[in-house]
Amino acid sequence: MINTFIGNLGHFMVILAFVSAIITAWSYYQYTIVPETEKASWRKFSRIFFYIHAVSAVSIGVILFNIIYNHRFEYFYAYSHSSEALPVHYMISSFWEGQEGSFILWIFWDVLLGLFLIHTNKSWEGPVMVVFSLVQAFLVSMILGVVIGDLKIGSSPFILLRDVANAPIFQMNPDFVPEDGTGLNPLLQNIWMVIHPPTLFLGYASTLVPFAYLMAGLWTGRYKEWIRPALPWTIFSASILGMGIIMGAYWAYVTLNFGGYWNWDPVENASYVPWLIIVASIHTMITFKKSSTALKTSIVLVITQFILVLYATFLVRSGVLGDTSVHSFTDLGLSGQLLIYLFFFLFVAIFFSVRAWKDIPSSEREASVYSREFWIFIGATVLSLMAFQVILPTSIPVYNAIIEAFGGISNMAPPADQVEFYTKFQLWFGVVVALLTAVGQFFWWKKMDKAALKSALVTPYIISLLLSAIIISLAQVWNITYMIIVMAGTFTVVANATILTKLLRKSTFKLAGGSLAHIGIGLMLIGIMFSSGYSDTVSINMSGLTYKRDWEDELNKENVLLWVNQPLQMKDYEVVYRGRHKKLEGVPGYVSVRKLEMTGQQNKAIALEDIVIDEETYHKKGDEVDIVLEENSYFEIEYYQDQQLQFTLFPMSQPNPTMGLISSPDSKHYLNKDLYTHISAINSYDDPEWGEDKEYKATPGEQFHLGDYVTTFEGGEVVENVDGVELKEGDVAVKANLVVQDHDRQIRLEPIFLIRGNQVGRIPVTNHDLGIKVQVDNISPESNQFIFTVNSHQKDYVVMKALVKPYINVLWMGTIVMLMGFAVAIYRRYDEFVKMRDKGLE
Amino acid sequence: MKKGHIIGLGIIAVAIVIIISSIGDASSYESFSTAKEMASNGDEDPIHVVGHLKKDSRGTVTGLEVGEDKTSFTFTMVDNDGTEQQVYYNEPVPADFTRSEQVVVIGAYKTDQMFVADKILMKCPSKYQDNEFREVTASKK
């Protein structure tokens, strides 16, 4: 029976959240402009409505999760994003698989931030919350799902399946509820996908805070004062958004199949660009706090970062990227709404800025080359140019859309090789940024002139040259561009480490944020250079057996075909594919499919033999075992060097009914490199095409060729027990012992021949790895021969790709150091804000 | 000439370089016939061609030939002008390839018979459009 109540409740909560956001905006506006005597009552009224908004916004999320959690497949959202078999943590992922869910997440974070701001601000509460409530109204409108004639406002997560799917079943039975949902995209079934979206959206949501402070400042004429409260939040934004982006990169590295962590895909770029601008704005805001310059620049940058987040949202969700991105959302027809949202705030921001522009203090002093303001300004400029360089080509589909909207024809396409194109620029920008962070820090902490600068820089410079020389020669970096990157990165790390030690000696850890973050950036630069620039494809077929057309010679084959048990030499390794495995509940490692018999029930199998891992028996033969996500197969790949088994990897692959082959890589992690392996194609496991029956005759002890395999027939023996067959008095069961030699493995096949009176029964054996089925057809006692019928299909195989990513750990380490630096800086700036607020000097 | 002006000019110069190079490196959407023309004029830059896979009357993809070592394949693609072209791709067949509604190949002609794709983008029917409900035996939990 369909439960329509809960969906209606959810829809009501959406409408309530929308209306209460508008009322809150209006009443906070009143609170801001009324005279002091009336403020208290307005404030109370505004807060009550914001709490109503908060409760309804949180309820939306709770109700949607309830629909998913209770498998209410009569709802479209649950049907299309989840399924019965999902564990709870993946239900959380399905919550934000759809656009509506991610909007709810965004709304939720804004509510939390809003509540926090209400209780930590005094004079800023009114104007800041006006901006907040307006943004909330726009965000909630995205999930309103109200249709007026042809006008559709928002896309509701609470629609029933029968209202969307025009399947005939609903005409016959409107109360039909599907047995199961279509499930969660397997690529998202990963722990990083549980935590990456909330982090990213908290980053996006928090970009509103500095923007709201700025708007409040421009509106109420406090052109300078907004910087202090906004600064910790800007750093917070940069760190959370940065963390979200890196988590996404890490997820791609462990889950996706493009062989890396960053692909310069439009969707990735859309998150990277606002981050660069946020980082630039942190720098100009800090400069202003120190020396009252760069205020106008800060204003422009804070507006830009907020608008860029909206623009990124538009790019990803409007469908405009259609055929240029691998993973943009499907178009829900919200593009018009998103554009209105973007232009509304762009217009408001420009309006207030222009109105206040002539009154905004700016310093007439020309910054000297030896002043920190000059260097910080250059740094912010470089970061902005970096952002510009990425957003310009990423927006090519948008230009096409605009030109076509005006009836023109544009056939411009994004650069054919995105990675090469963006890297070409960003790499040199990265070098410049690294050098600036090194030099800039010295200017920051000290008054500088020529002589002082020289003496301050000479030691770190020499140390970093020595270090670079060591790194370059040990890691054999013989490419001039990469050498420069190593030097720039090392210089950053060394120079900032020098500053850091000085700071720690002289004062508290509180001031160390900047130098820590910069050390992180330097490490990241080096890590990125090594892991991408020296990423080496090792899956090159060295066996001499190749199949090429003449013009293919210049194309490198980066995948190798591995037949089961058949070793193949590729570069430094010999690899052998050993067959498929499954993951079992409560059993460490993986279990070969040869030991399991599928029952046909979901995620259930019978153990065909004892399951023993590291001398510990987890299941006995005949036990029913639980498989973790039955459709996932893990392919055992052994890596040998000098005949020694080095390690075994288990890349995953899932033939998905709706999405084709979904694969996730597996990597061997060393301290100084990762060996990354992924499956690019597998032999299908549906009913194989069996060939013709072949007949073989063999006497005990005889060797013969079974297809391609040398096979020994050891002889027959009478057995007392046969699995699955009740033996009666007088029955004779004979087992034939065959040993098949497959390269370095011996595989035993034991078909059984039953005699009951004058009837015979044959129990064949099938081995999917070898692709053979053998049965004893007959036994002729006079010639002592067994007659076998053998049928074969293609052997199992995988096509895989393997890459070595050197020093990728330096990148992850740099990320962590950078985030630590951000955390220290947030603490320091927030502390400042609280102290000044309590003095009444907000 | 103030320093601020010099910096401003520098920024403008870099921005102009970025714009020009973006335009220069931008690829273009072509049809197979214009792509062939470009190739015969010695222009080897990779371009985008939008089209779909050739299918027979029953909707099965025709002309898909997987290489012997399964690490590359050729297929027949029909562009939006209706031109058929054999395309070679030096990677295993991508997941869901045969179900794609639309294919974008990025590459160039290597010989006049063979278009070699460096990259393939696919638009697959979204899973929200299949109106068949899978019959799933409810697992008793």
Tab-separated table of C-alpha atoms in Angstrom, chain A residues 110 116 155 167 189 250 334 347 363 372 399 414 426 447 595 604 676 721 744 757 780 812:
chain	number	residue	atom	x	y	z
A	110	ASP	CA	23.477	26.839	5.500
A	116	PHE	CA	25.982	29.567	14.462
A	155	SER	CA	12.256	19.500	-8.682
A	167	ALA	CA	4.461	2.624	-17.210
A	189	GLN	CA	29.388	2.649	-3.354
A	250	TYR	CA	41.182	10.606	-3.824
A	334	LEU	CA	16.473	23.977	-13.465
A	347	PHE	CA	23.157	42.290	-9.564
A	363	SER	CA	45.304	53.957	0.030
A	372	ARG	CA	54.641	42.900	1.646
A	399	TYR	CA	29.527	30.213	-25.327
A	414	PRO	CA	36.985	22.093	-25.592
A	426	GLN	CA	48.854	25.471	-14.419
A	447	LYS	CA	60.491	45.054	7.057
A	595	LYS	CA	34.828	-22.512	-3.625
A	604	LYS	CA	23.910	-15.970	-0.700
A	676	TYR	CA	47.935	1.005	-9.590
A	721	ASN	CA	29.671	-40.948	-1.323
A	744	ASP	CA	52.309	-23.684	-13.350
A	757	GLY	CA	21.059	-51.595	-12.452
A	780	SER	CA	34.776	-50.148	-21.345
A	812	TRP	CA	48.602	13.378	0.295
